[in-house]
Coordinates of C-alpha atoms (C1' of nucleotides) in Angstrom, one line a residue:
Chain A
X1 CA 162.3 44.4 53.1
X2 CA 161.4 41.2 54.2
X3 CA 159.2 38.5 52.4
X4 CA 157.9 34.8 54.0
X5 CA 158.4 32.8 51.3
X6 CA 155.8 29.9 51.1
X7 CA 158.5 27.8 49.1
X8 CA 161.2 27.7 52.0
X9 CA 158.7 28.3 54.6
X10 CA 161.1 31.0 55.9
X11 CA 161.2 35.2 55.7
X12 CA 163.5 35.9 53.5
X13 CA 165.3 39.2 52.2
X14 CA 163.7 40.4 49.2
X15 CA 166.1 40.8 47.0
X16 CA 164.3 41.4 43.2
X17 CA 165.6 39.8 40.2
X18 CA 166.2 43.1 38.3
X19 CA 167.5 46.3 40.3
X20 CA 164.1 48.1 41.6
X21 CA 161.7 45.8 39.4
X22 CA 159.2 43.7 40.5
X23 CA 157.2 41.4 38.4
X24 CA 154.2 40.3 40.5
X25 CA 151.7 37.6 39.2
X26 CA 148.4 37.0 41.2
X27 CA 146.1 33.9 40.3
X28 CA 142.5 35.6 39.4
X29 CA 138.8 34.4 39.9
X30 CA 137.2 32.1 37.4
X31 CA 134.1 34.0 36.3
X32 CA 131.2 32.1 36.8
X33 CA 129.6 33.6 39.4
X34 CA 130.2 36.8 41.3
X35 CA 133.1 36.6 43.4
X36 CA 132.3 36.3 47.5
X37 CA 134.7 38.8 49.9
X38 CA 136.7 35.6 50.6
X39 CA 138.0 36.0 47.2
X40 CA 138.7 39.7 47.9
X41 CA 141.5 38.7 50.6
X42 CA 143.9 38.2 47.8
X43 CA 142.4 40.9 45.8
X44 CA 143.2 43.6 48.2
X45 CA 146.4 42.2 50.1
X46 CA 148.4 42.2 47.0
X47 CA 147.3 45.5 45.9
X48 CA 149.0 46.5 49.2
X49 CA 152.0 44.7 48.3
X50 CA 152.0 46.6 45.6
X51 CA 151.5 50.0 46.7
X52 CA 154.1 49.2 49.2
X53 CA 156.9 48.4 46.7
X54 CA 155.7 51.5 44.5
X55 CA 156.4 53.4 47.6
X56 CA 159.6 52.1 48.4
X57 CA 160.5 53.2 44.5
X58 CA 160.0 49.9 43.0
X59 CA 158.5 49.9 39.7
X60 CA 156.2 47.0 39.7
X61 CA 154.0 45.3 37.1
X62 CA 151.3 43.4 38.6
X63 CA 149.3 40.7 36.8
X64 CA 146.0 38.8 37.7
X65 CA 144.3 36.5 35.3
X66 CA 140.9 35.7 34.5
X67 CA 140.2 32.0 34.3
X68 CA 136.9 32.2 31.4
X69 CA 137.1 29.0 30.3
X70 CA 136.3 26.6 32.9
X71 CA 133.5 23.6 33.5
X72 CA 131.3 25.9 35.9
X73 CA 131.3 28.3 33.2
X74 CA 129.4 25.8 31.2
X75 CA 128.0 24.8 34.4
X76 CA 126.8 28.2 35.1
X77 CA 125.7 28.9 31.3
X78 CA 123.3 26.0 31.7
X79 CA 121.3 27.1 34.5
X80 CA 121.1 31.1 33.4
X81 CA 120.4 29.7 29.5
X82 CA 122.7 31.7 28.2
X83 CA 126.5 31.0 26.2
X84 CA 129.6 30.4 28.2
X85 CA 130.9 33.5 27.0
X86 CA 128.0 35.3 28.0
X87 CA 128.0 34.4 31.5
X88 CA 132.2 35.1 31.2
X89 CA 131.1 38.2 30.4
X90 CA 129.0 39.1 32.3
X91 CA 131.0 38.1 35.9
X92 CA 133.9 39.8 34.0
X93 CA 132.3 43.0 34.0
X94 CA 131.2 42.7 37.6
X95 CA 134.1 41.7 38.7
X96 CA 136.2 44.9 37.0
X97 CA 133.4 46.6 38.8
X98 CA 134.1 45.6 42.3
X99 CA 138.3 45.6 42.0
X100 CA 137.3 49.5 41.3
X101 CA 135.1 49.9 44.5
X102 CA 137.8 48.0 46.5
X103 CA 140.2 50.5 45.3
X104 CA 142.4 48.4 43.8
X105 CA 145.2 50.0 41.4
X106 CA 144.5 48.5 37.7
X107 CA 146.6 45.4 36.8
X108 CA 148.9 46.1 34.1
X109 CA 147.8 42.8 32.9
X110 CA 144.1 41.3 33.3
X111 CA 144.9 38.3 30.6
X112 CA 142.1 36.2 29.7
X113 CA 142.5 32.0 29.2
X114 CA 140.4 32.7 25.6
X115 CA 143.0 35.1 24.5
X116 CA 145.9 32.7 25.1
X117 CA 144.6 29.7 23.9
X118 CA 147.6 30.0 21.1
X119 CA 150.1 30.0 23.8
X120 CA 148.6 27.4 25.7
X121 CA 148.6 25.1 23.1
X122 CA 152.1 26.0 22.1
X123 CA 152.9 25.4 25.6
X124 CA 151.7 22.0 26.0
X125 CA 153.2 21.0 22.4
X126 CA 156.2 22.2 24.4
X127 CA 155.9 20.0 26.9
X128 CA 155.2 17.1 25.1
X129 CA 158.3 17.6 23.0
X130 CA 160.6 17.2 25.7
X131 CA 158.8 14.4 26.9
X132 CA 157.1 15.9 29.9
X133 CA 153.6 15.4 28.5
X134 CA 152.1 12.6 26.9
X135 CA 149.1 12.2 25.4
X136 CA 145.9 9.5 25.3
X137 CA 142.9 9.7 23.1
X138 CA 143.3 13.8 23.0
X139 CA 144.0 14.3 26.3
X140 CA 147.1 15.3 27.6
X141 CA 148.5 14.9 30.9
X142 CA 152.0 16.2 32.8
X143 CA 154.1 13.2 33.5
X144 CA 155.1 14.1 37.1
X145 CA 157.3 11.0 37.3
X146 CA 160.1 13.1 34.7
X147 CA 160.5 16.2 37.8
X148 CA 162.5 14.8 40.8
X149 CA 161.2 17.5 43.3
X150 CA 157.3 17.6 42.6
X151 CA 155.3 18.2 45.7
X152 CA 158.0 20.5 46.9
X153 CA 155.9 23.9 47.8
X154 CA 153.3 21.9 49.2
X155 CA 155.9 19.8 50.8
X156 CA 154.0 16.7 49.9
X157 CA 155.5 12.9 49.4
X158 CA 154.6 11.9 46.3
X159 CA 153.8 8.3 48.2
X160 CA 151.7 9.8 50.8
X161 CA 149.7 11.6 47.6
X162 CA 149.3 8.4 45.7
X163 CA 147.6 6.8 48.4
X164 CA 145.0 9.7 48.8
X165 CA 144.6 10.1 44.9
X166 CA 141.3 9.4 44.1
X167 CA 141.5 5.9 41.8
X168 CA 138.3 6.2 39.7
X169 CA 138.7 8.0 36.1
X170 CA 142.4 8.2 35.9
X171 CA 143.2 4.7 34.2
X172 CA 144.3 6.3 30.9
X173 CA 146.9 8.4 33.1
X174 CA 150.7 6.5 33.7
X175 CA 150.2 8.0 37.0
X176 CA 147.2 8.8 39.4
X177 CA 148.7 12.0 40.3
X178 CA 149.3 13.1 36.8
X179 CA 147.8 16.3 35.7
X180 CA 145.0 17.1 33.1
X181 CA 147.1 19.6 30.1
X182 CA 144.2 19.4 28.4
X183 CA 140.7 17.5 28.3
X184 CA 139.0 16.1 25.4
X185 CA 135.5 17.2 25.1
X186 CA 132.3 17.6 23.1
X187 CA 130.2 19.3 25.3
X188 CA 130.7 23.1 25.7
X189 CA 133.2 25.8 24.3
X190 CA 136.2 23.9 22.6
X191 CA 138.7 24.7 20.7
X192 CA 140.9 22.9 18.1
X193 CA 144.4 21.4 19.4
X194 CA 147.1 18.7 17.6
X195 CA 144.8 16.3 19.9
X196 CA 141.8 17.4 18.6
X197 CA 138.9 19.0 19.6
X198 CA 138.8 20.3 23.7
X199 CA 139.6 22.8 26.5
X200 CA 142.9 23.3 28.1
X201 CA 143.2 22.2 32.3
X202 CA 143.3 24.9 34.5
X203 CA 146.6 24.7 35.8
X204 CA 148.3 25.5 32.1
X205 CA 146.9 28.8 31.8
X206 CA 148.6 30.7 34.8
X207 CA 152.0 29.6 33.7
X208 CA 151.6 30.2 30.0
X209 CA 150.4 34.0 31.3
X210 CA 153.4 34.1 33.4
X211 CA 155.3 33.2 30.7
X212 CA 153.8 35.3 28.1
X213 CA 153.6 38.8 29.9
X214 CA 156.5 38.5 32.3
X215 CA 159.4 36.1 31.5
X216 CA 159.3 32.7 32.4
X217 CA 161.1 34.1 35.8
X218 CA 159.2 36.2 38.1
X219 CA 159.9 38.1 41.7
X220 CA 156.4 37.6 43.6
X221 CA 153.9 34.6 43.1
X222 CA 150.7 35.1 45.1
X223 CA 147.3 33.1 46.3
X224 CA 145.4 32.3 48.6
X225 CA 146.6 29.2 50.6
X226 CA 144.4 26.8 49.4
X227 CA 146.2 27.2 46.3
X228 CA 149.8 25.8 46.9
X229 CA 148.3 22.4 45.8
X230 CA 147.7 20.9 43.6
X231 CA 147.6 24.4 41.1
X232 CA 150.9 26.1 42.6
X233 CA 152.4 23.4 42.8
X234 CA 151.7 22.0 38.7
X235 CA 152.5 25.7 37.8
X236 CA 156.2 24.9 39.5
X237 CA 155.9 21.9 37.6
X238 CA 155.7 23.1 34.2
X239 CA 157.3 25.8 34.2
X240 CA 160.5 24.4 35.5
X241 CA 159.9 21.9 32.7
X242 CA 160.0 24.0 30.0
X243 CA 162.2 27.2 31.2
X244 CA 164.9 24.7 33.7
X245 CA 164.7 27.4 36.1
X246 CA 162.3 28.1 39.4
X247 CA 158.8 29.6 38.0
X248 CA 159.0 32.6 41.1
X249 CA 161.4 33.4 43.5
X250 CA 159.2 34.6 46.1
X251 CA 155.5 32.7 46.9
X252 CA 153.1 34.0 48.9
X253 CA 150.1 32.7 50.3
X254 CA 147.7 34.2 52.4
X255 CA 145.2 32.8 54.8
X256 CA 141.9 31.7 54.5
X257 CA 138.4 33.8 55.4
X258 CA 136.4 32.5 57.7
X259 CA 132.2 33.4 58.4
X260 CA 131.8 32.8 62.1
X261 CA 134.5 30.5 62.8
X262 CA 133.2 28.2 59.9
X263 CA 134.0 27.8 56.1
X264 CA 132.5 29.9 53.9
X265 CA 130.8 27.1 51.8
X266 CA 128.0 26.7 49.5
X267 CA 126.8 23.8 51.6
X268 CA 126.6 26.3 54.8
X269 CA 124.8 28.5 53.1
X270 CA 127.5 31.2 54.9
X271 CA 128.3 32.6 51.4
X272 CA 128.8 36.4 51.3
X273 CA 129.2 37.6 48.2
X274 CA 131.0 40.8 47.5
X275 CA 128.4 42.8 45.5
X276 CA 126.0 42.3 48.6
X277 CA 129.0 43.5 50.6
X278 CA 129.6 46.6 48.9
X279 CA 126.4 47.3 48.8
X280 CA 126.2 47.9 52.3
X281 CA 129.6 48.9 52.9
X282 CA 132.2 51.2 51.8
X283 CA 134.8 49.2 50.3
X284 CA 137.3 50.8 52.2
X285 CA 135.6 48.7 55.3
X286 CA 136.6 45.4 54.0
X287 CA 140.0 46.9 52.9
X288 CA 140.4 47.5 57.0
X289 CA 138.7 45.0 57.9
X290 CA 141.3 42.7 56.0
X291 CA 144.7 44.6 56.9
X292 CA 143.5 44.7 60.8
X293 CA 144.9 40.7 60.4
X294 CA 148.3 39.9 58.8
X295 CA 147.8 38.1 55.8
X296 CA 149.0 34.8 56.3
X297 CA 146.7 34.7 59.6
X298 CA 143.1 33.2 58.9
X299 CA 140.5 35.8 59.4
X300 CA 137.5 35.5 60.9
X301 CA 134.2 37.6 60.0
X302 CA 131.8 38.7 61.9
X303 CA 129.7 41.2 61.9
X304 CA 131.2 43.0 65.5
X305 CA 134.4 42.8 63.8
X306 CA 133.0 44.6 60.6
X307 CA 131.4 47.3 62.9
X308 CA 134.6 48.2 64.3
X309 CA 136.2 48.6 61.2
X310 CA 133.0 51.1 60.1
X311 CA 133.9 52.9 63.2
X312 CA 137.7 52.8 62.6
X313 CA 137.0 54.0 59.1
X314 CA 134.7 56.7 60.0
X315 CA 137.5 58.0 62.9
X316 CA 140.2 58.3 60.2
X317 CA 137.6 60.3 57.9
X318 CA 136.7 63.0 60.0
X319 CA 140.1 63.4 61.2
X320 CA 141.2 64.0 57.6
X321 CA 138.3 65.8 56.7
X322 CA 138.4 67.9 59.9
X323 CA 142.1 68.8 59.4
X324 CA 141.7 69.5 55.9
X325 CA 139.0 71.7 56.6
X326 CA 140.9 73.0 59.5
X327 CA 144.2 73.9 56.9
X328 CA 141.9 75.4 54.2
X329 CA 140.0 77.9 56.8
X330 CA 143.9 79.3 58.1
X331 CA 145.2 78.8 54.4
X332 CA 148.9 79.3 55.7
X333 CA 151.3 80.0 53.4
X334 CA 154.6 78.2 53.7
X335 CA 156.0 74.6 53.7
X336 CA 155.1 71.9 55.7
X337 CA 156.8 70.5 57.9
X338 CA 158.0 67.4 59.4
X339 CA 158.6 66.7 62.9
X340 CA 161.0 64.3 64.3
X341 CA 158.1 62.9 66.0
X342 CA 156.6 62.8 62.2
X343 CA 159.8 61.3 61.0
X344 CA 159.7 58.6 63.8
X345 CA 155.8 57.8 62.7
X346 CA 157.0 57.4 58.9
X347 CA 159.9 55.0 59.6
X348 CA 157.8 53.1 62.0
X349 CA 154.9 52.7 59.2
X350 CA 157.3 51.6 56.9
X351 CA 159.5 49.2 59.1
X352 CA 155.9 47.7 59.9
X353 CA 155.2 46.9 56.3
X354 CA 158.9 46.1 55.5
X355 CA 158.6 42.9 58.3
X356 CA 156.4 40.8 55.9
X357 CA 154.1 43.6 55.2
X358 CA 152.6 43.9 58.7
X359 CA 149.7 46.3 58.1
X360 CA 148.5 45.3 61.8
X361 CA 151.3 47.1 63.1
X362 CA 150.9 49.8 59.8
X363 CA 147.6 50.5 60.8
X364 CA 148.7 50.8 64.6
X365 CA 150.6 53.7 63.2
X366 CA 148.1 55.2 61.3
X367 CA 146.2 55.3 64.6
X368 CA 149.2 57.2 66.2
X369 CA 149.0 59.8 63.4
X370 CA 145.2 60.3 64.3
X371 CA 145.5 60.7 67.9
X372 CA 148.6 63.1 67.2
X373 CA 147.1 64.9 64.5
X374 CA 143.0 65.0 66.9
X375 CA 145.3 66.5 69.8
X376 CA 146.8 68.9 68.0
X377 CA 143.7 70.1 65.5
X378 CA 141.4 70.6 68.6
X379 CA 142.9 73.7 70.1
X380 CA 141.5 76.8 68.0
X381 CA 144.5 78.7 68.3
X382 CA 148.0 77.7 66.1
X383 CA 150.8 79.3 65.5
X384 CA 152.3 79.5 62.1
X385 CA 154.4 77.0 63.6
X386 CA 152.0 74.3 64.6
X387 CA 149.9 75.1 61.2
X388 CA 153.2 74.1 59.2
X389 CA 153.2 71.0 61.6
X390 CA 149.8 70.1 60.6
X391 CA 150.3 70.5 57.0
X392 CA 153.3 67.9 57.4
X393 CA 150.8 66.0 59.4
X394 CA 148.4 65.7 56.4
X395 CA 151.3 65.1 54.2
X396 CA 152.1 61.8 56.1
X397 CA 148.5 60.6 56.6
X398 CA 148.0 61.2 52.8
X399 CA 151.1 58.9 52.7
X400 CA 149.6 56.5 55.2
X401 CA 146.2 55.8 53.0
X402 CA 147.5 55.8 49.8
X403 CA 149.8 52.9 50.4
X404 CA 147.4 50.9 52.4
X405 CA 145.5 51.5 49.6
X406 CA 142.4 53.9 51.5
X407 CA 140.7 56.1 49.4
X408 CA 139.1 58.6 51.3
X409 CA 137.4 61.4 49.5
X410 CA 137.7 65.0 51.3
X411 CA 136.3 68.1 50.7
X412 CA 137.6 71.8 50.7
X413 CA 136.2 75.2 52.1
X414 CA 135.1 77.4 49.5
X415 CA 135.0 81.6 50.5
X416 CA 132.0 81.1 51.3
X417 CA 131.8 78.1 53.8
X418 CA 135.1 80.5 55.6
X419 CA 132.8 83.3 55.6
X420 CA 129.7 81.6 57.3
X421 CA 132.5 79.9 59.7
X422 CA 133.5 83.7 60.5
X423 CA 129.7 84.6 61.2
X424 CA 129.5 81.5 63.4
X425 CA 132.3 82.1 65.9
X426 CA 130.7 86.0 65.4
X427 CA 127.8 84.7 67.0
X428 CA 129.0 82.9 69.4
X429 CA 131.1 85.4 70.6
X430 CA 128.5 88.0 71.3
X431 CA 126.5 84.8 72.5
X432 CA 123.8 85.0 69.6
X433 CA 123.6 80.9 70.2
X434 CA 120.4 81.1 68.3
X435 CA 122.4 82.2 65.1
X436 CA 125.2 80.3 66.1
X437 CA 123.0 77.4 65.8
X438 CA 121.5 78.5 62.5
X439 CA 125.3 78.8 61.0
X440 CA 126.4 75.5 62.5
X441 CA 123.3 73.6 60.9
X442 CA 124.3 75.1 57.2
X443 CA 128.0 74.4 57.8
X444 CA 126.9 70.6 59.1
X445 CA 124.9 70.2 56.3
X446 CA 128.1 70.3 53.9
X447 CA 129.8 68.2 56.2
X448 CA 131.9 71.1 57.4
X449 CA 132.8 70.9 61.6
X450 CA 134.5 73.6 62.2
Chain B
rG1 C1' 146.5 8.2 56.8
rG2 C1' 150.0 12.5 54.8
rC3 C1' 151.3 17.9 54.7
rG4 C1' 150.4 22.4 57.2
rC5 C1' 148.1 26.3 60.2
rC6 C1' 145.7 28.4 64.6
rA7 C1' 144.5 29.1 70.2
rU8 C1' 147.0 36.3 73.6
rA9 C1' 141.7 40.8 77.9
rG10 C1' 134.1 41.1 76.4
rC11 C1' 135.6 41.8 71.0
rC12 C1' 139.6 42.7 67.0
rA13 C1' 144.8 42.1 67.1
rA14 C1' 150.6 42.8 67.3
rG15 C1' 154.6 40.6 69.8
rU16 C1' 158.3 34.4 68.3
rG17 C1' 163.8 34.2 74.5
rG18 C1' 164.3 39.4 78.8
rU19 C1' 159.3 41.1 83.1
rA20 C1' 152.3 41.6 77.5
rA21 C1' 151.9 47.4 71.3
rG22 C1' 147.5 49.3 69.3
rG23 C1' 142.2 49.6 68.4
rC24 C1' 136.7 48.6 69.6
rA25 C1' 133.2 48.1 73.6
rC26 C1' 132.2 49.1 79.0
rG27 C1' 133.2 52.5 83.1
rG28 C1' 135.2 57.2 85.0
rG29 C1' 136.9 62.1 83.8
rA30 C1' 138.0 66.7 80.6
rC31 C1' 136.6 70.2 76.8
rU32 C1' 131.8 72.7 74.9
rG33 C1' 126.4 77.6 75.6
rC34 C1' 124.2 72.8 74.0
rA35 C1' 125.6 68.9 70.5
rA36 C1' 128.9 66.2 67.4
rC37 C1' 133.9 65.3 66.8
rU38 C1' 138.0 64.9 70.1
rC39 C1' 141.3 64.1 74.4
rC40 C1' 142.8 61.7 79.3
rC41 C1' 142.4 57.5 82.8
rU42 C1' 141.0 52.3 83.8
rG43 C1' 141.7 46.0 82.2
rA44 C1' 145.0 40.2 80.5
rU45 C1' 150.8 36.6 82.4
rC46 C1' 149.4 34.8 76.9
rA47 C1' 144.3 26.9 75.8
rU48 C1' 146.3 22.9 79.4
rC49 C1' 150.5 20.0 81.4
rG50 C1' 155.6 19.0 81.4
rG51 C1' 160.7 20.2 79.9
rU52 C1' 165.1 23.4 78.3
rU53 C1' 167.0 28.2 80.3
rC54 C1' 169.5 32.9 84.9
rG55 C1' 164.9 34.1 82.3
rA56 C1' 159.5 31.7 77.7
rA57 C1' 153.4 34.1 75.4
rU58 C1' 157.9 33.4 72.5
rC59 C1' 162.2 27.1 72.1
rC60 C1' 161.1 21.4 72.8
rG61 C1' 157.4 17.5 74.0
rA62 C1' 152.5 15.9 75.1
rU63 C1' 147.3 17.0 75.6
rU64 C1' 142.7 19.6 74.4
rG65 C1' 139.9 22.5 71.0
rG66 C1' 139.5 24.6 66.0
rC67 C1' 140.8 25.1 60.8
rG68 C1' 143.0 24.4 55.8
rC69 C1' 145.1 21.3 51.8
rC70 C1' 145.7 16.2 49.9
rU71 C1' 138.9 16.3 44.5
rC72 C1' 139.9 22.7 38.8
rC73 C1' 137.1 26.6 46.3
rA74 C1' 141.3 32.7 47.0

RNA sequence: GGCGCCAUAGCCAAGUGGUAAGGCACGGGACUGCAACUCCCUGAUCAUCGGUUCGAAUCCGAUUGGCGCCUCCA
């Protein structure tokens, strides 16, 4: 298993930090609005990574936050009239809503800032006790100036920052590029701190979550790219501050979505949000849509390239539902079985995911196992043999969508559905194509091919 | 100004030193009573220029075009 780790810029082994345990942290959405299918790059690359290292036998714990305390909260409370934690809420809900129709595996941890605002405060009191913090008129800011390697994911000069740092509203801080712990304030939620009334900055909360449900040492860090500065890089900050030892050993970033070769951006107007998405779309078309690029590629959407992966989506349905279907109607008793040629698609799959988890190449596969699996399934009459074969076949496509993370919904032949398949090909035979047709339409109807 | 990324057939996209995987679309063919599904065949010398090398899409340099971050955007 192979890894590119944002932090050395280089693919490394992964080697976990405990014997087949991986503690996986994921930075969430901020709930102030429904979340737009750039946001659900992220979302459903990790829950890949995931199923991947389940598969290889890992046991994983995989933890995403939700950022509900944040100024577009209030921002957002403001224009819909309602509380902060109303409009948290609300986007919460949706939000646990949408992960679902993605199918993404639950987190084992969905922490929330408002729940750990103990544990942020505790953390910043932390830092200000070994002198990594300091505070001015209840706000508190990270003292950069005490780390000797800041900038070091992002791989930024801290002279070359000072010199774009913006220069307004940072003369209370000892240095421009020193960051906000937590903010004084009078407008909007607040809670009560050592330094008074106010709301804790966002880059505090990941780490404190980290800390709290994982160690203060973790396997897999993950984001989108945009991410690395300044929050990844202030999460390196203060955690190594506190715990003296590197916040994750492995970060990964992945690339950005695109809308037409553009940003998506509020400003465009080019903003597709994920609701509207899956409204129109299964959410297994996104999830395709997504792996068809390696993740640390940007991806570009358009609406050719969502097309084909409808079509690529429908293709691997009705081969699954068709070979189900095709397995049920036999109903062959025995084991399945797996072919060398099965064998050789399985280790390919997996070498393809082990390489830095490159689903192009895993879904490449998958398309093998279709064309293998369509070839065989066509021809009416199989052996005991070839049924075996098939079953195996199923067995490793089974394997194939579960770990990409597909959920593809099939259904079985009742006595029934066999027996009007029976009076079909009856028909047929004696060239009855009228009540052929008749059985076909009924059989069509369920969805059944046959 | 600093850091970094990208450019492969009409489209999507792997490949990072040994003579370009796969998919979609198009076209041709097969199967079928008809249809659907399916299967087979068919296409590129890898943005441009130069260099290193026996050999480069793959390494180095330059150029062009595009993008991200450096402001709490995944």
């Amino acid at each position: 298993m192979y890894i590119y780790n944002s932090l050395t810029n280089k693919k490394e082994e992964f080697v976990p930090l405990e014997p087949n345990k991986v503690k996986m942290y994921v930075c969430g959405p901020t709930v102030y609005n429904h979340i737009h299918i750039g946001n659900a790059r992220p979302i459903i690359f990790f829950d890949v990574v995931r199923r991947f290292l389940e598969y290889l036998g890992y046991q994983v714990v995989h933890v995403s936050n939700i950022t509900d305390v944040d100024d577009r909260i209030i921002e957002q409370a403001g224009r819909e009239h309602v509380s902060e934690t109303e409009i948290a809420r609300k986007y919460t809900e949706a939000y646990v809503t949408e992960l679902k129709r993605l199918g993404v595996k639950p987190y084992h941890h969905m922490p929330k800032v408002t729940d750990h605002m103990n544990h942020i405060i505790r953390f910043i009191e932390e830092l200000i006790a070994k002198g990594f913090a300091y505070e001015v008129e209840g706000d508190v800011y990270f003292r950069i100036s005490k780390l000797k390697d800041y900038g070091k994911l992002s791989n930024q000069a801290l002279e070359h920052l000072e010199v774009g740092a913006r220069i307004t509203d940072h003369d209370k801080k000892e240095n421009p590029l020193d960051f906000t712990l937590w903010k004084k304030t009078d407008k909007g939620i607040q809670w009560d701190s050592p330094w008074g009334q106010g709301r804790p900055g966002w880059h505090t909360e990941c780490v404190t979550m980290i800390h709290h449900h994982l160690g203060p040492i973790i396997d897999i860090h993950g984001g989108g790219s945009d991410l690395k500065f300044p929050h990844h890089e202030n999460e390196i900050a203060q955690s190594e501050a506190v715990a003296h030892t590197p916040l994750a050993k492995y970060w990964m970033h992945n690339g950005r979505l695109m809308i037409d070769e553009e940003k998506m951006s509020k400003s465009l107007g080019n903003v597709i949000l994920l609701k509207d998405f899956l409204n129109q779309y299964d959410g297994n078309v996104l999830r395709y849509f997504m792996l068809s690029t390696h993740y640390r590629q940007p991806l570009n959407y358009t609406d050719e390239a969502i097309r084909q992966a409808q079509k690529e989506i429908e293709k691997v349905t009705s081969a699954y539902q068709f070979l189900t279907h095709k397995l049920d109607f036999f109903d062959p008793d025995g084991n399945e079985t797996e072919t060398p040629e099965l064998k050789a698609l399985k280790d390919e799959f997996i070498a393809a995911l082990s390489d830095d988890f490159n689903t192009p190449n895993a879904i490449s596969t998958l398309q093998t196992l279709l064309k293998t699996i369509n070839r065989k399934i066509r021809r009416s009459q199989l052996t005991k043999a070839e049924l075996m074969e098939l079953r195996g076949m199923r067995r490793l496509l089974q394997t194939f969508l579960e770990v990409l993370g597909f959920s593809i919904a099939v259904t079985h032949l009742t006595e029934e559905d066999k027996t009007l398949i029976r009076l079909k090909e009856e028909a047929r035979k004696n060239k009855n194509y009228e009540l052929a047709d008749q059985y076909r339409a009924q059989l069509q109807k369920k969805g059944i091919y046959l």
